[in-house]
CSV table of C-alpha atoms and ligand atoms in Angstrom, one decimal:
chain,number,residue,atom,x,y,z
A,20,UNK,CA,0.0,0.0,0.0
A,21,UNK,CA,1.4,3.4,-1.0
A,22,UNK,CA,1.2,6.3,1.3
A,23,UNK,CA,-0.3,9.6,0.1
A,24,UNK,CA,3.2,11.1,0.0
A,25,UNK,CA,4.6,8.2,-2.2
A,26,UNK,CA,1.7,8.6,-4.6
A,27,UNK,CA,2.5,12.2,-5.2
A,28,UNK,CA,6.1,11.4,-6.1
A,29,UNK,CA,5.1,9.2,-9.1
A,30,UNK,CA,5.8,11.6,-12.0
A,31,UNK,CA,4.4,11.2,-15.5
A,32,UNK,CA,7.4,10.3,-17.7
A,33,UNK,CA,8.3,13.4,-19.6
A,34,UNK,CA,7.2,13.2,-23.3
A,35,UNK,CA,10.2,12.9,-25.6
A,36,UNK,CA,11.1,16.2,-27.2
A,37,UNK,CA,10.6,16.3,-31.0
A,38,UNK,CA,13.7,15.9,-33.1
A,39,UNK,CA,14.0,19.0,-35.3
A,40,UNK,CA,16.4,20.4,-37.9
A,41,UNK,CA,18.5,23.4,-37.0
A,42,UNK,CA,17.0,25.6,-39.8
A,43,UNK,CA,13.6,25.0,-38.2
A,44,UNK,CA,14.5,26.1,-34.7
A,45,UNK,CA,12.6,29.4,-35.1
A,46,UNK,CA,9.3,27.5,-35.1
A,47,UNK,CA,10.2,26.1,-31.6
A,48,UNK,CA,11.2,29.2,-29.7
A,49,UNK,CA,10.8,28.5,-25.9
A,50,UNK,CA,10.1,24.8,-26.5
A,51,UNK,CA,12.1,21.6,-25.7
A,52,UNK,CA,13.5,19.9,-28.8
A,53,UNK,CA,16.2,17.4,-29.7
A,54,UNK,CA,18.9,18.4,-32.2
A,55,UNK,CA,21.0,15.6,-33.8
A,56,UNK,CA,24.2,16.2,-35.5
A,57,UNK,CA,28.0,16.4,-35.5
A,58,UNK,CA,30.2,18.4,-33.1
A,59,UNK,CA,32.1,21.2,-34.7
A,60,UNK,CA,33.5,23.0,-31.6
A,61,UNK,CA,33.5,22.3,-27.9
A,62,UNK,CA,34.5,24.7,-25.1
A,63,UNK,CA,34.7,23.3,-21.7
A,64,UNK,CA,34.5,25.9,-18.9
A,65,UNK,CA,34.2,23.5,-16.0
A,66,UNK,CA,30.7,24.6,-14.8
A,67,UNK,CA,29.6,25.6,-18.3
A,68,UNK,CA,29.9,23.7,-21.6
A,69,UNK,CA,29.5,25.3,-25.1
A,70,UNK,CA,28.9,22.9,-28.0
A,71,UNK,CA,28.4,24.0,-31.6
A,72,UNK,CA,26.5,21.3,-33.5
A,73,UNK,CA,26.0,20.9,-37.3
A,74,UNK,CA,23.2,18.9,-38.8
A,75,UNK,CA,23.4,19.7,-42.5
A,76,UNK,CA,20.7,22.4,-42.4
A,77,UNK,CA,22.8,24.8,-40.2
A,78,UNK,CA,24.7,25.0,-37.0
A,79,UNK,CA,23.7,26.0,-33.5
A,80,UNK,CA,25.3,26.6,-30.1
A,81,UNK,CA,24.1,24.6,-27.1
A,82,UNK,CA,25.0,25.8,-23.6
A,83,UNK,CA,24.9,23.4,-20.7
A,84,UNK,CA,25.1,24.3,-16.9
A,85,UNK,CA,26.5,21.8,-14.5
A,86,UNK,CA,23.6,22.3,-12.1
A,87,UNK,CA,21.1,21.0,-14.8
A,88,UNK,CA,22.9,17.6,-15.1
A,89,UNK,CA,23.4,14.5,-13.0
A,90,UNK,CA,27.2,14.0,-12.2
A,91,UNK,CA,27.2,10.9,-14.5
A,92,UNK,CA,25.7,12.8,-17.4
A,93,UNK,CA,28.0,15.8,-16.8
A,94,UNK,CA,30.9,13.3,-17.3
A,95,UNK,CA,29.8,12.9,-20.9
A,96,UNK,CA,31.1,16.3,-21.8
A,97,UNK,CA,34.7,15.5,-20.8
A,98,UNK,CA,36.7,14.6,-23.8
A,99,UNK,CA,34.1,15.2,-26.5
A,100,UNK,CA,35.9,15.1,-29.9
A,101,UNK,CA,35.4,17.0,-33.1
A,102,UNK,CA,32.8,15.2,-35.4
A,103,UNK,CA,31.3,13.2,-32.5
A,104,UNK,CA,27.7,12.3,-33.5
A,105,UNK,CA,25.3,13.3,-30.8
A,106,UNK,CA,21.9,14.4,-29.7
A,107,UNK,CA,21.3,17.4,-27.6
A,108,UNK,CA,18.0,18.0,-25.9
A,109,UNK,CA,17.2,21.5,-24.6
A,110,UNK,CA,15.0,24.6,-24.9
A,111,UNK,CA,15.2,26.9,-27.9
A,112,UNK,CA,16.1,30.5,-27.0
A,113,UNK,CA,16.1,33.4,-29.4
A,114,UNK,CA,19.5,35.1,-29.4
A,115,UNK,CA,20.2,37.8,-31.9
A,116,UNK,CA,24.0,37.4,-31.5
A,117,UNK,CA,23.9,33.7,-32.5
A,118,UNK,CA,24.7,32.9,-36.1
A,119,UNK,CA,21.3,31.3,-36.9
A,120,UNK,CA,19.4,33.6,-34.4
A,121,UNK,CA,18.8,30.8,-31.8
A,122,UNK,CA,20.7,29.0,-29.1
A,123,UNK,CA,19.8,25.9,-27.1
A,124,UNK,CA,19.8,25.7,-23.3
A,125,UNK,CA,20.8,22.1,-23.0
A,126,UNK,CA,19.1,19.7,-20.5
A,127,UNK,CA,20.5,16.4,-21.9
A,128,UNK,CA,23.2,15.0,-24.1
A,129,UNK,CA,23.5,11.6,-25.7
A,130,UNK,CA,26.6,10.6,-27.6
A,131,UNK,CA,25.9,8.2,-30.5
A,132,UNK,CA,29.6,7.8,-31.4
A,133,UNK,CA,32.6,9.4,-29.8
A,134,UNK,CA,34.6,10.2,-33.0
A,135,UNK,CA,38.2,9.1,-33.1
A,136,UNK,CA,40.3,12.0,-31.8
A,137,UNK,CA,42.5,12.3,-34.9
A,138,UNK,CA,40.0,13.9,-37.3
A,139,UNK,CA,42.3,14.8,-40.2
A,140,UNK,CA,40.9,18.3,-41.0
A,141,UNK,CA,41.7,20.8,-38.3
A,142,UNK,CA,41.0,24.5,-38.2
A,143,UNK,CA,44.4,25.4,-39.7
A,144,UNK,CA,46.0,25.6,-43.1
A,145,UNK,CA,46.2,22.3,-45.0
A,146,UNK,CA,47.5,22.0,-48.6
A,147,UNK,CA,44.9,21.4,-51.3
A,148,UNK,CA,46.5,18.1,-52.1
A,149,UNK,CA,46.0,16.9,-48.6
A,150,UNK,CA,42.4,18.2,-48.5
A,151,UNK,CA,41.7,16.4,-51.8
A,152,UNK,CA,43.0,13.1,-50.3
A,153,UNK,CA,40.5,13.7,-47.6
A,154,UNK,CA,37.7,14.9,-49.8
A,155,UNK,CA,35.2,12.5,-48.1
A,156,UNK,CA,35.8,14.4,-44.8
A,157,UNK,CA,36.6,17.8,-46.3
A,158,UNK,CA,32.9,18.0,-47.6
A,159,UNK,CA,31.9,18.7,-44.0
A,160,UNK,CA,33.6,22.1,-43.9
A,161,UNK,CA,31.7,25.4,-44.1
A,162,UNK,CA,33.2,26.4,-47.4
A,163,UNK,CA,32.7,23.1,-49.1
A,164,UNK,CA,29.1,22.9,-47.9
A,165,UNK,CA,28.4,26.4,-49.2
A,166,UNK,CA,29.8,25.6,-52.7
A,167,UNK,CA,27.8,22.3,-52.9
A,168,UNK,CA,24.6,24.0,-51.7
A,169,UNK,CA,25.0,26.5,-54.5
A,170,UNK,CA,25.6,23.7,-56.9
A,171,UNK,CA,22.2,22.1,-55.8
A,172,UNK,CA,20.6,25.5,-56.3
A,173,UNK,CA,22.1,26.0,-59.7
A,174,UNK,CA,20.8,22.5,-60.8
A,175,UNK,CA,17.3,23.3,-59.5
A,176,UNK,CA,17.2,26.7,-61.0
A,177,UNK,CA,18.4,25.4,-64.4
A,178,UNK,CA,15.8,22.7,-64.4
A,179,UNK,CA,13.0,24.9,-63.2
A,180,UNK,CA,13.8,27.4,-66.0
A,181,UNK,CA,13.6,24.8,-68.7
A,182,UNK,CA,10.6,23.0,-67.2
A,183,UNK,CA,8.7,26.3,-66.9
A,184,UNK,CA,9.5,27.3,-70.5
A,185,UNK,CA,8.2,24.3,-72.4
A,186,UNK,CA,11.3,22.0,-72.4
A,187,UNK,CA,10.9,18.3,-71.6
A,188,UNK,CA,13.5,16.4,-69.7
A,189,UNK,CA,14.5,13.4,-71.9
A,190,UNK,CA,17.4,11.3,-70.6
A,191,UNK,CA,20.2,10.3,-72.9
A,192,UNK,CA,22.5,7.2,-72.7
A,193,UNK,CA,25.9,7.2,-71.0
A,194,UNK,CA,27.2,4.1,-72.9
A,195,UNK,CA,27.4,5.1,-76.5
A,196,UNK,CA,28.7,3.6,-79.8
A,197,UNK,CA,30.3,6.7,-81.1
A,198,UNK,CA,31.8,10.1,-80.4
A,199,UNK,CA,29.9,13.4,-80.3
A,200,UNK,CA,32.6,16.0,-79.6
A,201,UNK,CA,35.6,14.5,-81.6
A,202,UNK,CA,37.3,11.2,-81.0
A,203,UNK,CA,40.4,12.4,-79.0
A,204,UNK,CA,38.8,12.6,-75.6
A,205,UNK,CA,36.8,9.3,-75.5
A,206,UNK,CA,36.8,6.9,-72.5
A,207,UNK,CA,36.6,3.5,-74.1
A,208,UNK,CA,35.0,0.5,-72.4
A,209,UNK,CA,34.2,-3.0,-73.5
A,210,UNK,CA,30.5,-3.6,-74.3
A,211,UNK,CA,30.3,-7.4,-74.5
A,212,UNK,CA,33.1,-7.7,-77.0
A,213,UNK,CA,32.5,-4.4,-78.9
A,214,UNK,CA,34.1,-1.1,-78.0
A,215,UNK,CA,31.7,1.4,-76.4
A,216,UNK,CA,32.4,4.9,-75.1
A,217,UNK,CA,31.2,7.0,-72.2
A,218,UNK,CA,29.1,9.8,-73.5
A,219,UNK,CA,30.8,13.2,-74.1
A,220,UNK,CA,27.5,14.8,-74.6
A,221,UNK,CA,23.8,13.9,-74.9
A,222,UNK,CA,23.3,16.2,-77.9
A,223,UNK,CA,23.0,13.7,-80.7
A,224,UNK,CA,20.2,11.9,-78.9
A,225,UNK,CA,18.5,15.2,-78.0
A,226,UNK,CA,18.4,15.9,-81.7
A,227,UNK,CA,16.3,12.7,-82.1
A,228,UNK,CA,14.1,13.7,-79.2
A,229,UNK,CA,13.1,17.1,-80.6
A,230,UNK,CA,11.1,15.5,-83.4
A,231,UNK,CA,9.0,13.9,-80.7
A,232,UNK,CA,8.8,16.7,-78.1
A,233,UNK,CA,9.8,19.9,-79.9
A,234,UNK,CA,12.0,21.2,-77.1
A,235,UNK,CA,13.9,18.9,-74.8
A,236,UNK,CA,16.9,18.9,-72.5
A,237,UNK,CA,19.1,16.2,-71.0
A,238,UNK,CA,21.0,16.5,-67.8
A,239,UNK,CA,23.6,14.0,-66.7
A,240,UNK,CA,27.2,13.1,-66.2
A,241,UNK,CA,29.5,13.4,-69.3
A,242,UNK,CA,33.0,12.2,-69.7
A,243,UNK,CA,36.1,13.6,-71.4
A,244,UNK,CA,39.5,11.9,-71.4
A,245,UNK,CA,41.2,15.3,-71.6
A,246,UNK,CA,44.8,15.0,-70.9
A,247,UNK,CA,44.8,18.6,-69.6
A,248,UNK,CA,45.5,19.5,-66.0
A,249,UNK,CA,43.8,22.9,-65.8
A,250,UNK,CA,41.5,24.4,-63.2
A,251,UNK,CA,38.7,24.3,-65.8
A,252,UNK,CA,38.7,20.7,-66.8
A,253,UNK,CA,37.3,17.6,-65.2
A,254,UNK,CA,37.2,14.1,-66.6
A,255,UNK,CA,33.7,13.6,-65.4
A,256,UNK,CA,31.3,16.6,-65.3
A,257,UNK,CA,27.6,17.2,-65.4
A,258,UNK,CA,26.1,18.9,-68.4
A,259,UNK,CA,22.6,20.3,-69.0
A,260,UNK,CA,21.8,20.4,-72.7
A,261,UNK,CA,18.7,22.1,-74.1
A,262,UNK,CA,17.8,21.4,-77.8
A,263,UNK,CA,14.9,23.0,-79.7
A,264,UNK,CA,13.4,22.4,-83.1
A,265,UNK,CA,12.9,25.4,-85.4
A,266,UNK,CA,15.3,27.5,-83.3
A,267,UNK,CA,18.1,29.3,-85.1
A,268,UNK,CA,21.2,31.0,-83.8
A,269,UNK,CA,19.5,34.3,-82.7
A,270,UNK,CA,16.9,32.4,-80.7
A,271,UNK,CA,19.6,30.2,-79.2
A,272,UNK,CA,21.4,33.3,-77.8
A,273,UNK,CA,18.2,34.6,-76.3
A,274,UNK,CA,17.5,31.3,-74.7
A,275,UNK,CA,21.0,31.1,-73.2
A,276,UNK,CA,20.8,34.7,-71.9
A,277,UNK,CA,17.5,34.1,-70.2
A,278,UNK,CA,18.7,30.8,-68.7
A,279,UNK,CA,21.9,32.2,-67.2
A,280,UNK,CA,20.2,35.3,-65.9
A,281,UNK,CA,17.5,33.3,-64.2
A,282,UNK,CA,20.1,30.9,-62.6
A,283,UNK,CA,22.3,33.7,-61.3
A,284,UNK,CA,19.5,35.8,-59.9
A,285,UNK,CA,17.9,32.7,-58.3
A,286,UNK,CA,21.1,31.8,-56.5
A,287,UNK,CA,21.5,35.4,-55.3
A,288,UNK,CA,18.0,35.3,-53.9
A,289,UNK,CA,18.1,31.8,-52.3
A,290,UNK,CA,21.8,31.2,-51.4
A,291,UNK,CA,23.0,34.6,-50.2
A,292,UNK,CA,24.2,33.1,-46.9
A,293,UNK,CA,26.4,30.6,-48.8
A,294,UNK,CA,27.7,33.3,-51.1
A,295,UNK,CA,28.6,35.3,-48.0
A,296,UNK,CA,30.5,32.3,-46.5
A,297,UNK,CA,32.5,32.3,-49.7
A,298,UNK,CA,33.0,36.1,-49.5
A,299,UNK,CA,31.7,36.5,-53.0
A,300,UNK,CA,31.4,40.0,-54.4
A,301,UNK,CA,27.7,40.1,-54.8
A,302,UNK,CA,27.6,43.3,-56.8
A,303,UNK,CA,29.3,41.4,-59.7
A,304,UNK,CA,26.5,38.9,-59.7
A,305,UNK,CA,23.7,41.5,-59.3
A,306,UNK,CA,24.8,42.9,-62.7
A,307,UNK,CA,24.3,39.6,-64.5
A,308,UNK,CA,21.2,40.4,-66.6
A,309,UNK,CA,20.2,39.9,-70.2
A,310,UNK,CA,21.2,41.1,-72.8
A,311,UNK,CA,24.8,39.8,-72.9
A,312,UNK,CA,27.3,41.4,-75.3
A,313,UNK,CA,28.1,39.6,-78.6
A,314,UNK,CA,31.1,39.7,-80.8
A,315,UNK,CA,32.1,37.5,-83.8
A,316,UNK,CA,35.2,35.4,-83.8
A,317,UNK,CA,36.7,37.8,-86.4
A,318,UNK,CA,36.3,40.7,-83.9
A,319,UNK,CA,37.7,38.6,-81.1
A,320,UNK,CA,40.8,37.9,-83.1
A,321,UNK,CA,41.3,41.6,-83.7
A,322,UNK,CA,40.8,42.4,-80.0
A,323,UNK,CA,43.4,39.7,-79.0
A,324,UNK,CA,45.9,40.9,-81.6
A,325,UNK,CA,45.6,44.5,-80.4
A,326,UNK,CA,46.1,43.3,-76.8
A,327,UNK,CA,49.4,41.9,-78.0
A,328,UNK,CA,48.5,38.2,-78.1
A,329,UNK,CA,50.0,36.0,-80.8
A,330,UNK,CA,46.7,34.8,-82.4
A,331,UNK,CA,45.8,34.4,-86.0
A,332,UNK,CA,42.5,33.6,-87.8
A,333,UNK,CA,41.8,29.9,-87.5
A,334,UNK,CA,43.3,29.4,-84.0
A,335,UNK,CA,41.2,28.0,-81.3
A,336,UNK,CA,41.0,30.1,-78.1
A,337,UNK,CA,42.4,28.8,-74.8
A,338,UNK,CA,41.9,30.0,-71.3
A,339,UNK,CA,44.2,33.0,-71.7
A,340,UNK,CA,42.5,34.3,-74.8
A,341,UNK,CA,39.1,33.8,-73.1
A,342,UNK,CA,40.1,35.8,-70.1
A,343,UNK,CA,41.3,38.7,-72.1
A,344,UNK,CA,38.1,38.8,-74.2
A,345,UNK,CA,35.8,38.4,-71.1
A,346,UNK,CA,37.6,41.3,-69.4
A,347,UNK,CA,35.8,43.6,-72.0
A,348,UNK,CA,32.6,43.3,-70.0
A,349,UNK,CA,31.1,42.6,-66.6
A,350,UNK,CA,28.5,40.2,-68.2
A,351,UNK,CA,29.1,37.0,-70.0
A,352,UNK,CA,30.2,37.4,-73.6
A,353,UNK,CA,29.0,35.6,-76.7
A,354,UNK,CA,31.5,34.8,-79.3
A,355,UNK,CA,29.8,33.7,-82.6
A,356,UNK,CA,30.9,32.5,-86.0
A,357,UNK,CA,33.9,30.4,-85.3
A,358,UNK,CA,35.9,28.9,-88.1
A,359,UNK,CA,34.3,25.7,-89.3
A,360,UNK,CA,37.7,23.9,-89.1
A,361,UNK,CA,38.0,24.2,-85.3
A,362,UNK,CA,34.4,23.3,-84.4
A,363,UNK,CA,32.4,20.0,-84.2
A,364,UNK,CA,31.1,18.2,-87.4
A,365,UNK,CA,27.4,18.9,-86.7
A,366,UNK,CA,27.5,22.7,-86.8
A,367,UNK,CA,25.6,24.6,-89.5
A,368,UNK,CA,27.7,26.7,-91.8
A,369,UNK,CA,26.8,30.4,-92.0
A,370,UNK,CA,25.2,30.8,-95.5
A,371,UNK,CA,26.8,34.3,-95.7
A,372,UNK,CA,30.3,33.0,-94.7
A,373,UNK,CA,30.4,29.3,-95.1
A,374,UNK,CA,34.0,29.1,-93.7
A,375,UNK,CA,32.4,29.9,-90.3
A,376,UNK,CA,29.6,28.2,-88.4
A,377,UNK,CA,26.5,29.4,-86.7
A,378,UNK,CA,27.9,28.6,-83.3
A,379,UNK,CA,28.3,30.6,-80.0
A,380,UNK,CA,30.5,30.1,-77.0
A,381,UNK,CA,29.5,32.0,-73.9
A,382,UNK,CA,32.5,33.2,-71.9
A,383,UNK,CA,32.0,34.0,-68.2
A,384,UNK,CA,33.5,37.2,-66.7
A,385,UNK,CA,36.3,37.2,-64.1
A,386,UNK,CA,38.4,34.6,-66.0
A,387,UNK,CA,36.1,31.6,-65.6
A,388,UNK,CA,36.2,30.8,-69.3
A,389,UNK,CA,33.6,29.1,-71.5
A,390,UNK,CA,30.4,28.2,-69.6
A,391,UNK,CA,28.2,27.3,-72.6
A,392,UNK,CA,28.9,25.9,-76.0
A,393,UNK,CA,26.2,25.7,-78.6
A,394,UNK,CA,25.2,26.0,-82.2
A,395,UNK,CA,22.6,25.7,-84.9
A,396,UNK,CA,22.9,22.1,-86.3
A,397,UNK,CA,23.2,20.9,-89.9
A,398,UNK,CA,19.7,19.9,-91.1
A,399,UNK,CA,20.5,19.0,-94.7
A,400,UNK,CA,21.0,15.2,-95.1
A,401,UNK,CA,23.7,15.5,-97.8
A,402,UNK,CA,25.8,18.0,-96.0
A,403,UNK,CA,25.6,16.0,-92.8
A,404,UNK,CA,26.7,12.8,-94.6
A,405,UNK,CA,29.6,14.7,-96.1
A,406,UNK,CA,30.7,16.1,-92.7
A,407,UNK,CA,30.6,12.7,-91.1
A,408,UNK,CA,32.9,11.4,-93.8
A,409,UNK,CA,35.2,14.4,-93.7
A,410,UNK,CA,35.6,13.9,-89.9
A,411,UNK,CA,36.4,10.2,-90.4
A,412,UNK,CA,33.5,9.1,-88.2
A,413,UNK,CA,32.1,5.6,-88.6
A,414,UNK,CA,29.0,5.8,-90.9
A,415,UNK,CA,27.3,2.7,-89.4
A,416,UNK,CA,27.3,4.2,-85.9
A,417,UNK,CA,25.8,7.5,-87.3
A,418,UNK,CA,23.2,5.8,-89.6
A,419,UNK,CA,20.4,6.6,-87.1
A,420,UNK,CA,21.6,10.2,-86.7
A,421,UNK,CA,21.5,10.7,-90.5
A,422,UNK,CA,18.0,9.2,-90.6
A,423,UNK,CA,16.8,12.1,-88.5
A,424,UNK,CA,17.6,14.3,-91.5
A,425,UNK,CA,15.5,12.1,-93.8
A,426,UNK,CA,12.2,12.2,-92.0
A,427,UNK,CA,11.0,15.7,-91.4
A,428,UNK,CA,14.3,17.5,-90.9
A,429,UNK,CA,14.0,21.0,-89.5
A,430,UNK,CA,16.4,23.8,-88.5
A,431,UNK,CA,17.3,23.3,-84.9
A,432,UNK,CA,19.8,24.5,-82.3
A,433,UNK,CA,21.0,23.7,-78.8
A,434,UNK,CA,23.7,24.2,-76.3
A,435,UNK,CA,25.5,22.5,-73.4
A,436,UNK,CA,26.3,24.1,-70.0
A,437,UNK,CA,28.8,22.5,-67.7
A,438,UNK,CA,27.3,22.7,-64.2
A,439,UNK,CA,30.8,22.9,-62.5
A,440,UNK,CA,31.9,25.8,-64.7
A,441,UNK,CA,28.8,27.8,-63.7
A,442,UNK,CA,29.1,26.9,-60.0
A,443,UNK,CA,32.8,27.9,-60.0
A,444,UNK,CA,32.0,31.3,-61.5
A,445,UNK,CA,28.9,32.0,-59.3
A,446,UNK,CA,30.7,30.9,-56.1
A,447,UNK,CA,33.9,32.6,-57.0
A,448,UNK,CA,36.0,29.5,-56.4
A,449,UNK,CA,38.9,29.3,-58.8
A,450,UNK,CA,39.2,25.6,-59.4
A,451,UNK,CA,36.5,23.2,-60.7
A,452,UNK,CA,37.6,20.5,-58.2
A,453,UNK,CA,35.7,22.2,-55.4
A,454,UNK,CA,32.4,22.4,-57.3
A,455,UNK,CA,31.6,18.7,-57.6
A,456,UNK,CA,31.5,16.4,-54.5
A,457,UNK,CA,34.1,13.9,-55.8
A,458,UNK,CA,36.1,15.3,-58.7
A,459,UNK,CA,37.7,13.0,-61.3
A,460,UNK,CA,40.9,14.6,-62.4
A,461,UNK,CA,43.8,13.6,-64.6
A,462,UNK,CA,46.0,12.2,-61.8
A,463,UNK,CA,43.3,11.3,-59.4
A,464,UNK,CA,40.4,8.9,-59.0
A,465,UNK,CA,40.4,8.7,-55.2
A,466,UNK,CA,38.3,8.9,-53.0
B,509,4AD,O1,31.5,23.0,-75.7
B,509,4AD,P1,31.2,21.6,-75.4
B,509,4AD,O2,32.2,20.5,-75.7
B,509,4AD,O3,29.8,21.3,-76.2
B,509,4AD,C1,29.2,20.1,-76.3
B,509,4AD,O4,29.4,19.1,-75.7
B,509,4AD,C2,27.9,20.2,-77.1
B,509,4AD,N1,27.6,18.9,-77.6
B,509,4AD,C3,26.8,20.8,-76.2
B,509,4AD,C4,25.5,21.0,-77.0
B,509,4AD,O5,25.5,21.8,-77.9
B,509,4AD,N2,24.5,20.3,-76.6
B,509,4AD,O6,30.8,21.5,-73.9
B,509,4AD,C5,29.8,22.2,-73.3
B,509,4AD,C6,30.1,22.8,-72.0
B,509,4AD,C7,31.3,23.7,-72.0
B,509,4AD,O7,30.9,25.0,-72.3
B,509,4AD,C8,31.7,23.7,-70.5
B,509,4AD,O8,30.9,24.4,-69.7
B,509,4AD,C9,31.5,22.2,-70.2
B,509,4AD,O9,30.5,21.7,-71.1
B,509,4AD,N3,32.7,21.4,-70.3
B,509,4AD,C10,33.5,21.0,-69.3
B,509,4AD,N4,33.4,21.2,-68.0
B,509,4AD,C11,34.3,20.6,-67.2
B,509,4AD,N5,35.3,19.8,-67.6
B,509,4AD,C12,35.5,19.6,-68.9
B,509,4AD,N6,36.5,18.8,-69.4
B,509,4AD,C13,34.5,20.2,-69.8
B,509,4AD,N7,34.4,20.2,-71.2
B,509,4AD,C14,33.3,20.9,-71.5
B,510,MG,MG1,33.1,24.2,-76.2
């Protein structure tokens, strides 16, 4: 039989606090919550503990007072290591000085795993080589998270723009029987006894898809065995490629301008905090609005020659030339009408100047180089057959592509944008390797 006093001591078990994400803390001001994440910093002041926790949506500081914990629980705080995975329970308090605007007054802590004490990335200078070796852990740092969040925003904005403007996403294959962008940069693989290649571009398939859907785009990984070790080249990169029936070069330039403007302005609106982490000069991005300046290849050659560069008509432009040309303007620059000789087999010659093609490269400002490459495509079956032959491409592998010109051929155009190039420019990070979670580079396929 319980006495009256004993009965009163039986407490209802306290309901478990809801687990919430750090970016949602504002909805729980004054309430008890659980926050689960990884420990970024820990300051032990004997009677007071400060823990900064990261959960992927943000970070928050939790403060614990010794008086609120049993001695056994308080012991947990001793020896907490960076990257320990843990849950903190506590009350959300508004604090204008805190980075996310809130703090947690902790009432409980549960360690899920005490991280090994030798986390390789410390708040000090490491070489990039070292950081790349530890890319799988480096991703957790503020800067890398900011860049990759911007990447996700770029992808979403790019897709939203096309989805909302009548383009249909139609996927293209990765294993392909032939080259799209010239044979020199193909990754070959064995397809049950016949050679196959990793796709350099989805374009040729997009050209088939437009006769079904009018306007399409593909978005996927593309592969280039480029033996170049520059800050602008990856072996594996993600490309978004719109293609539209009935579109000619002027329409293509308008599409690209609208597309790039929308992406840049959307990132500015939705990822300002990340751009600030990266100390990006926002005024440079605010100015990115259509229309973009346009020059022809002929004019570009003259500009380069008068800047003292050793360039003659017929040369392809490299990074240095692109940087000089782009410095003419704060906005991306279109260069049109390249010599036929230096461009891909499928590009439509300009009827007014057939030694040049109806192509455009879009060059980013601030030295980021070419972000989009596009053109009007040859729609005439005879001319296309001739080009395939001139470029020594295997006719059998291109038979289907030629057939597209036999059944209702129409003028059409498209372009490809490398996601990493755009992210590098928008984020202001100089090297493409930081713009993709796990870069594939000339000397590196680890991790
Ligand atoms: O200019 P590219 O080679 O064009 C094509 O592949 C066309 N078939 C696209 C099309 O018209 N549908 O490549 C397009 C873009 C470049 O402007 C650049 O942004 C990116 O792809 N790119 C690379 N990005 C990273 N690393 C590389 N090695 C890249 N090569 C091209
Ligand atoms: Mg190109």
